């Protein structure tokens, strides 16, 4: 029983250490990838700043830099937490090994002292010959032999413990050095983040009238995307509601006919199905088993959905923001990506709408009670009513009206209410 408990404890500890190692490795890869993206943005910003008419593009790059810088600081915080845990575990291990080593040394010192006091061959022979019989003499001889062997094993054990202790101390010092390096890097990132925010503020103040006009044009596009999306979802809900009302009316008519027939026959009215209470929007959109399953599967992938583009960074997040006195509201994410980047569906579903919005296209895909919206597309490769699969290409991203950067706008709705897509997409 004790062996089983010890084995289970070993399995748990090993699994925890392995999980932590994987987490630390993954965090390091994320930090390196973010650093590479930041370096690329820094080069682009330097090119843009040489053009005095590119303030709007500078703002876009700065927003992307700030977002990535904040993510990098979060990743560093995660790495520091892992290192703190590792330092704590290694410190405990060092103390434990030191205690074991001290105990082994004390026991070995006692054995050495005993051996010194009985080192002469005469004493050993007397110890053997003083036995009462041959059997006892044999046992005393074996005892002396085993004692010598045990001393050798104890000496080897002390040497092994000392080696393990030295290795753990080296590992502990290495971890502390790594933590110090990360903390220094973190302070540099925080300092750079502050400078970037100041630069963003200055760039916003330097917006020209033409650039402000472009911002308002972008607002108009976003408003139209919002209007079309609301119209599509409301039409879907209205159709489901009308179908529900027709079903309820049929039940009421059935009840009335049954009551009339019973009255004519002089009988009690038969029990018929009751009219179903008015359903919520979510219940309407999940009315069929297929829709309910699709919604459940979509919800089950929260935090793991693929990005609508294979490579890119968020330049504008979800919610309300101000740019030089111009208040804007984003129902989704602006994702800056590569030129002519394919845009893909983040989950399986059915295309509800493909529409032209002031020169670019938008696509709405239905996933049960959830809807995803992809706008600022240059081309489309799907049509309304078509079923799409996860990561299927549905079009290509277009240039942003203000910055000329290739960008896709991505939104997510649950039964008509916009939700922040950032918490649904997988970490990158």
Coordinates of C-alpha atoms in Angstrom, one line a residue:
X1 CA 0.0 0.0 0.0
X2 CA 2.8 2.4 0.9
X3 CA 4.6 1.5 -2.4
X4 CA 1.4 2.3 -4.3
X5 CA 1.0 5.7 -2.6
X6 CA 4.7 6.5 -3.3
X7 CA 4.3 5.5 -6.9
X8 CA 1.1 7.7 -7.4
X9 CA 2.9 10.6 -5.8
X10 CA 5.8 10.2 -8.2
X11 CA 3.4 10.1 -11.2
X12 CA 1.7 13.3 -10.0
X13 CA 4.9 15.2 -9.4
X14 CA 6.4 14.1 -12.7
X15 CA 3.3 15.1 -14.6
X16 CA 3.3 18.5 -12.9
X17 CA 7.0 19.1 -13.7
X18 CA 6.4 18.0 -17.3
X19 CA 3.4 20.4 -17.6
X20 CA 5.4 23.3 -16.2
X21 CA 8.3 22.5 -18.5
X22 CA 6.0 22.5 -21.6
X23 CA 4.3 25.7 -20.4
X24 CA 7.7 27.5 -19.9
X25 CA 8.8 26.3 -23.4
X26 CA 5.6 27.5 -25.0
X27 CA 5.9 30.9 -23.2
X28 CA 9.4 31.3 -24.5
X29 CA 8.3 30.5 -28.0
X30 CA 5.5 33.1 -27.7
X31 CA 7.9 35.7 -26.4
X32 CA 10.4 35.1 -29.3
X33 CA 7.6 35.3 -31.9
X34 CA 6.2 38.5 -30.4
X35 CA 9.7 40.0 -30.4
X36 CA 10.1 39.2 -34.1
X37 CA 6.7 40.8 -34.9
X38 CA 7.7 43.9 -32.9
X39 CA 11.0 44.2 -34.7
X40 CA 9.1 44.0 -38.0
X41 CA 6.7 46.7 -36.9
X42 CA 9.5 48.9 -35.7
X43 CA 11.1 48.8 -39.2
X44 CA 7.8 49.6 -40.9
X45 CA 7.2 52.5 -38.4
X46 CA 10.6 54.0 -39.3
X47 CA 9.7 53.9 -43.0
X48 CA 6.3 55.5 -42.3
X49 CA 7.6 58.3 -40.1
X50 CA 9.7 59.6 -43.0
X51 CA 6.4 60.4 -44.8
X52 CA 4.7 63.3 -43.0
X53 CA 1.4 62.4 -44.6
X54 CA 1.2 59.0 -43.1
X55 CA 0.0 59.8 -39.6
X56 CA -2.9 57.5 -39.8
X57 CA -0.7 54.6 -40.8
X58 CA 1.6 55.4 -37.9
X59 CA -1.3 55.2 -35.6
X60 CA -2.2 51.8 -36.9
X61 CA 1.3 50.5 -36.5
X62 CA 1.6 52.0 -33.0
X63 CA -1.6 50.4 -31.9
X64 CA -0.3 47.1 -33.1
X65 CA 3.0 47.6 -31.3
X66 CA 1.3 48.6 -28.1
X67 CA -1.0 45.5 -28.2
X68 CA 2.0 43.2 -28.9
X69 CA 4.1 44.9 -26.2
X70 CA 1.3 44.4 -23.6
X71 CA 1.1 40.7 -24.6
X72 CA 4.9 40.3 -24.4
X73 CA 4.8 41.7 -20.8
X74 CA 2.0 39.3 -19.9
X75 CA 4.1 36.4 -21.3
X76 CA 7.2 37.5 -19.3
X77 CA 5.0 37.7 -16.2
X78 CA 4.0 34.1 -16.9
X79 CA 7.6 33.0 -17.3
X80 CA 8.7 34.8 -14.1
X81 CA 5.9 33.0 -12.2
X82 CA 7.1 29.6 -13.6
X83 CA 10.7 30.5 -12.6
X84 CA 9.6 31.5 -9.1
X85 CA 8.0 28.1 -8.7
X86 CA 11.1 26.4 -10.1
X87 CA 13.3 28.4 -7.7
X88 CA 11.1 27.5 -4.7
X89 CA 11.2 23.8 -5.7
X90 CA 15.0 23.8 -6.3
X91 CA 15.6 25.6 -3.0
X92 CA 13.5 23.0 -1.1
X93 CA 15.4 20.2 -2.9
X94 CA 18.8 21.8 -2.0
X95 CA 17.8 22.0 1.7
X96 CA 16.5 18.4 1.6
X97 CA 19.7 17.1 -0.1
X98 CA 21.8 19.1 2.4
X99 CA 20.0 17.5 5.3
X100 CA 20.4 14.0 3.8
X101 CA 24.1 14.7 3.2
X102 CA 24.6 15.9 6.8
X103 CA 22.9 12.8 8.2
X104 CA 25.0 10.5 6.0
X105 CA 28.2 12.2 7.0
X106 CA 27.3 11.8 10.7
X107 CA 26.6 8.1 10.3
X108 CA 29.7 7.6 8.3
X109 CA 31.8 9.5 11.0
X110 CA 30.4 7.1 13.6
X111 CA 31.3 4.1 11.5
X112 CA 34.8 5.4 10.9
X113 CA 35.2 6.0 14.7
X114 CA 34.0 2.5 15.4
X115 CA 36.3 1.0 12.8
X116 CA 39.3 3.0 14.2
X117 CA 38.7 1.7 17.7
X118 CA 38.5 -1.9 16.4
X119 CA 41.1 -1.6 13.7
X120 CA 43.6 -4.2 14.9
X121 CA 43.4 -7.8 13.6
X122 CA 43.8 -9.0 17.2
X123 CA 40.6 -7.3 18.3
X124 CA 38.7 -8.7 15.3
X125 CA 40.0 -12.2 15.9
X126 CA 39.1 -12.0 19.6
X127 CA 35.6 -10.8 18.6
X128 CA 35.2 -13.9 16.4
X129 CA 36.8 -16.4 18.8
X130 CA 34.8 -15.1 21.7
X131 CA 31.7 -16.6 20.1
X132 CA 29.9 -19.4 22.0
X133 CA 29.7 -21.7 19.0
X134 CA 30.7 -22.0 15.4
X135 CA 27.4 -20.6 14.1
X136 CA 27.8 -17.5 16.2
X137 CA 31.4 -17.1 15.1
X138 CA 30.3 -17.4 11.4
X139 CA 27.7 -14.7 11.9
X140 CA 30.3 -12.4 13.6
X141 CA 32.6 -12.9 10.6
X142 CA 29.8 -12.0 8.2
X143 CA 29.0 -9.0 10.3
X144 CA 32.5 -7.7 10.0
X145 CA 32.5 -8.2 6.2
X146 CA 29.1 -6.6 5.8
X147 CA 30.2 -3.7 8.0
X148 CA 33.2 -3.0 5.7
X149 CA 30.9 -3.3 2.6
X150 CA 28.4 -0.9 4.2
X151 CA 31.1 1.6 4.9
X152 CA 32.0 1.6 1.2
X153 CA 28.4 2.0 0.1
X154 CA 27.9 4.9 2.6
X155 CA 31.0 6.6 1.2
X156 CA 29.7 6.2 -2.4
X157 CA 26.2 7.4 -1.3
X158 CA 27.8 10.5 0.3
X159 CA 29.7 11.2 -2.9
X160 CA 26.5 10.8 -5.0
X161 CA 24.5 13.1 -2.7
X162 CA 27.3 15.7 -2.8
X163 CA 27.2 15.6 -6.6
X164 CA 23.4 15.9 -6.8
X165 CA 23.6 18.8 -4.3
X166 CA 26.2 20.6 -6.4
X167 CA 24.1 20.0 -9.6
X168 CA 21.0 21.4 -7.9
X169 CA 22.9 24.5 -6.7
X170 CA 24.2 25.1 -10.2
X171 CA 20.7 24.7 -11.6
X172 CA 19.3 27.1 -8.9
X173 CA 21.9 29.7 -9.7
X174 CA 21.1 29.4 -13.4
X175 CA 17.4 29.8 -12.8
X176 CA 17.9 32.9 -10.7
X177 CA 20.1 34.4 -13.4
X178 CA 17.4 33.7 -16.0
X179 CA 14.8 35.3 -13.8
X180 CA 17.0 38.4 -13.3
X181 CA 17.4 38.7 -17.1
X182 CA 13.7 38.4 -17.6
X183 CA 12.9 41.1 -15.0
X184 CA 15.4 43.4 -16.7
X185 CA 13.8 42.7 -20.1
X186 CA 10.3 43.4 -18.5
X187 CA 11.4 46.8 -17.2
X188 CA 12.7 47.7 -20.7
X189 CA 9.4 46.6 -22.3
X190 CA 7.4 48.7 -19.8
X191 CA 9.6 51.7 -20.5
X192 CA 9.3 51.2 -24.3
X193 CA 5.5 50.8 -23.9
X194 CA 5.3 54.1 -22.1
X195 CA 7.2 55.8 -25.0
X196 CA 5.0 54.2 -27.6
X197 CA 1.9 55.4 -25.9
X198 CA 3.3 59.0 -25.8
X199 CA 4.2 58.7 -29.5
X200 CA 0.7 57.5 -30.2
X201 CA -0.8 60.5 -28.4
X202 CA 1.4 62.9 -30.5
X203 CA 0.6 61.1 -33.7
X204 CA -3.1 61.4 -33.0
X205 CA -2.8 65.2 -32.4
X206 CA -1.0 65.5 -35.7
X207 CA -3.9 64.1 -37.8
X208 CA -4.7 66.3 -40.8
X209 CA -8.2 67.2 -42.0
X210 CA -7.8 64.7 -44.8
X211 CA -6.9 61.9 -42.4
X212 CA -9.8 62.8 -40.1
X213 CA -12.0 62.5 -43.1
X214 CA -10.7 59.0 -43.8
X215 CA -11.4 58.1 -40.2
X216 CA -15.0 59.2 -40.6
X217 CA -15.2 57.2 -43.9
X218 CA -14.0 54.2 -41.9
X219 CA -16.7 54.9 -39.3
X220 CA -19.3 54.9 -42.1
X221 CA -18.1 51.5 -43.3
X222 CA -18.2 50.1 -39.8
X223 CA -21.7 51.5 -39.3
X224 CA -22.9 49.9 -42.5
X225 CA -21.4 46.6 -41.6
X226 CA -23.2 46.8 -38.2
X227 CA -26.5 47.7 -39.9
X228 CA -26.3 44.8 -42.4
X229 CA -25.4 42.4 -39.7
X230 CA -28.2 43.5 -37.5
X231 CA -30.6 43.2 -40.4
X232 CA -29.5 39.7 -41.3
X233 CA -29.8 38.4 -37.7
X234 CA -33.1 40.2 -37.1
X235 CA -34.5 38.7 -40.4
X236 CA -33.4 35.2 -39.2
X237 CA -35.0 35.8 -35.8
X238 CA -38.2 37.2 -37.4
X239 CA -38.5 34.2 -39.7
X240 CA -38.0 31.8 -36.7
X241 CA -40.5 33.9 -34.6
X242 CA -43.1 33.8 -37.4
X243 CA -42.7 30.0 -37.7
X244 CA -43.1 29.7 -33.9
X245 CA -46.2 31.9 -34.0
X246 CA -47.7 29.8 -36.9
X247 CA -47.1 26.7 -34.8
X248 CA -48.7 28.3 -31.8
X249 CA -51.7 29.4 -33.9
X250 CA -52.1 25.8 -35.2
X251 CA -52.2 24.5 -31.7
X252 CA -54.8 27.1 -30.6
X253 CA -56.9 26.2 -33.6
X254 CA -56.6 22.5 -32.8
X255 CA -57.7 23.2 -29.2
X256 CA -60.7 25.2 -30.4
X257 CA -61.8 22.5 -32.9
X258 CA -61.4 19.8 -30.2
X259 CA -63.4 21.8 -27.7
X260 CA -66.2 22.5 -30.3
X261 CA -66.4 18.9 -31.3
X262 CA -66.6 17.8 -27.6
X263 CA -69.3 20.4 -26.9
X264 CA -71.4 19.2 -29.9
X265 CA -71.2 15.6 -28.6
X266 CA -72.0 16.6 -25.0
X267 CA -68.6 15.5 -23.8
X268 CA -65.8 17.1 -21.8
X269 CA -63.2 18.9 -23.9
X270 CA -60.2 16.5 -24.6
X271 CA -56.8 17.4 -23.3
X272 CA -54.6 18.8 -26.1
X273 CA -51.1 20.1 -26.3
X274 CA -50.6 23.4 -24.5
X275 CA -49.3 26.4 -26.4
X276 CA -45.6 26.8 -26.0
X277 CA -44.5 30.0 -24.2
X278 CA -42.7 32.7 -26.2
X279 CA -39.1 31.7 -26.7
X280 CA -36.0 33.7 -26.3
X281 CA -33.8 34.6 -29.3
X282 CA -31.3 31.9 -28.3
X283 CA -34.0 29.3 -28.1
X284 CA -35.4 30.3 -31.5
X285 CA -32.0 30.0 -33.1
X286 CA -31.4 26.6 -31.4
X287 CA -34.9 25.3 -32.3
X288 CA -33.6 22.4 -34.3
X289 CA -31.3 19.6 -33.0
X290 CA -28.8 20.4 -35.7
X291 CA -28.7 24.1 -34.7
X292 CA -28.5 23.3 -31.0
X293 CA -25.5 20.9 -31.6
X294 CA -23.7 23.5 -33.8
X295 CA -24.1 26.1 -31.1
X296 CA -22.9 23.7 -28.5
X297 CA -19.8 22.8 -30.6
X298 CA -19.1 26.4 -31.3
X299 CA -19.3 27.3 -27.5
X300 CA -17.1 24.3 -26.7
X301 CA -14.3 25.8 -28.9
X302 CA -14.3 29.2 -27.0
X303 CA -10.7 30.3 -26.7
X304 CA -9.6 27.8 -29.4
X305 CA -11.1 29.1 -32.6
X306 CA -8.6 29.6 -35.4
X307 CA -7.9 33.2 -36.5
X308 CA -9.7 34.5 -39.6
X309 CA -6.3 34.9 -41.2
X310 CA -3.3 32.7 -40.8
X311 CA -0.9 35.5 -39.9
X312 CA -1.7 39.0 -38.5
X313 CA -1.9 41.2 -35.4
X314 CA -4.7 43.2 -33.9
X315 CA -4.5 46.9 -34.5
X316 CA -7.9 47.8 -33.0
X317 CA -9.7 45.9 -30.3
X318 CA -13.3 45.5 -29.3
X319 CA -15.2 48.5 -27.7
X320 CA -15.3 52.3 -27.7
X321 CA -12.1 54.3 -28.5
X322 CA -11.3 58.0 -29.2
X323 CA -8.9 59.3 -32.0
X324 CA -8.4 63.1 -31.8
X325 CA -11.9 63.8 -30.6
X326 CA -13.5 61.3 -33.0
X327 CA -15.4 58.7 -31.0
X328 CA -15.6 55.3 -32.6
X329 CA -17.1 52.0 -31.6
X330 CA -15.7 48.7 -32.8
X331 CA -17.9 45.6 -32.6
X332 CA -15.0 43.4 -33.4
X333 CA -11.3 43.3 -34.2
X334 CA -9.2 45.0 -36.9
X335 CA -6.5 42.5 -37.9
X336 CA -3.6 43.7 -39.9
X337 CA -2.3 40.9 -42.2
X338 CA -0.3 40.2 -45.4
X339 CA -1.1 41.5 -48.8
X340 CA -3.9 39.4 -50.5
X341 CA -4.1 37.2 -47.4
X342 CA -6.8 34.5 -47.6
X343 CA -9.7 35.0 -45.2
X344 CA -11.1 31.8 -43.7
X345 CA -14.1 30.7 -41.7
X346 CA -13.3 30.2 -38.0
X347 CA -15.8 27.4 -37.6
X348 CA -18.2 25.3 -39.7
X349 CA -21.6 26.9 -40.5
X350 CA -23.8 28.3 -43.3
X351 CA -23.2 31.5 -45.1
X352 CA -26.2 33.9 -44.3
X353 CA -25.1 36.9 -46.4
X354 CA -22.5 38.1 -48.9
X355 CA -22.8 41.9 -49.3
X356 CA -21.0 44.8 -50.9
X357 CA -20.3 47.6 -48.4
X358 CA -19.1 50.8 -49.9
X359 CA -16.6 49.1 -52.2
X360 CA -15.5 46.1 -50.2
X361 CA -17.3 42.9 -49.3
X362 CA -18.6 41.4 -46.0
X363 CA -19.6 37.8 -45.3
X364 CA -21.9 36.6 -42.4
X365 CA -21.7 33.0 -41.4
X366 CA -24.3 31.4 -39.1
X367 CA -23.2 28.8 -36.4
X368 CA -26.5 28.1 -34.7
X369 CA -27.1 31.0 -32.3
X370 CA -23.7 32.4 -33.1
X371 CA -22.8 34.5 -36.1
X372 CA -19.3 35.5 -37.4
X373 CA -18.8 38.5 -39.6
X374 CA -15.8 39.1 -42.0
X375 CA -15.6 42.5 -43.6
X376 CA -13.1 44.6 -45.6
X377 CA -12.7 41.8 -48.2
X378 CA -11.4 42.4 -51.7
X379 CA -12.9 39.2 -53.1
X380 CA -15.3 36.5 -52.0
X381 CA -15.4 32.8 -52.9
X382 CA -18.7 31.7 -51.2
X383 CA -22.4 32.5 -51.7
X384 CA -25.4 32.8 -49.4
X385 CA -26.8 29.4 -48.3
X386 CA -23.5 27.6 -48.9
X387 CA -22.1 25.5 -46.1
X388 CA -18.5 26.1 -45.0
X389 CA -16.0 24.2 -42.9
X390 CA -13.5 25.3 -40.3
X391 CA -10.5 27.2 -41.9
X392 CA -12.2 27.1 -45.4
X393 CA -11.1 30.1 -47.5
X394 CA -14.0 32.4 -48.1
X395 CA -12.3 35.4 -49.6
X396 CA -9.2 37.7 -49.6
X397 CA -8.4 40.7 -47.4
X398 CA -8.5 44.3 -48.8
X399 CA -6.5 47.4 -48.1
X400 CA -7.7 49.6 -45.3
X401 CA -9.3 52.8 -46.4
X402 CA -7.2 55.0 -44.1
X403 CA -3.8 53.3 -43.8
X404 CA -3.6 51.3 -47.1
X405 CA -2.5 48.3 -44.9
X406 CA -4.1 44.9 -45.7
X407 CA -6.7 44.4 -43.0
X408 CA -9.7 42.3 -42.2
X409 CA -12.4 43.2 -39.7
X410 CA -13.8 40.3 -37.7
X411 CA -16.9 40.3 -35.5
X412 CA -18.8 37.7 -33.4
X413 CA -22.4 37.8 -32.3
X414 CA -24.4 35.7 -29.9
X415 CA -28.2 35.8 -30.7
X416 CA -27.8 39.4 -31.9
X417 CA -25.5 40.7 -29.2
X418 CA -21.9 41.6 -30.2
X419 CA -19.2 39.9 -28.0
X420 CA -15.5 40.4 -27.9
X421 CA -13.9 37.9 -30.4
X422 CA -10.5 38.1 -28.7
X423 CA -11.6 35.7 -25.9
X424 CA -12.8 33.2 -28.5
X425 CA -9.8 33.1 -30.7
X426 CA -6.8 30.8 -29.9
X427 CA -3.7 32.2 -28.4
X428 CA -0.9 32.9 -30.9

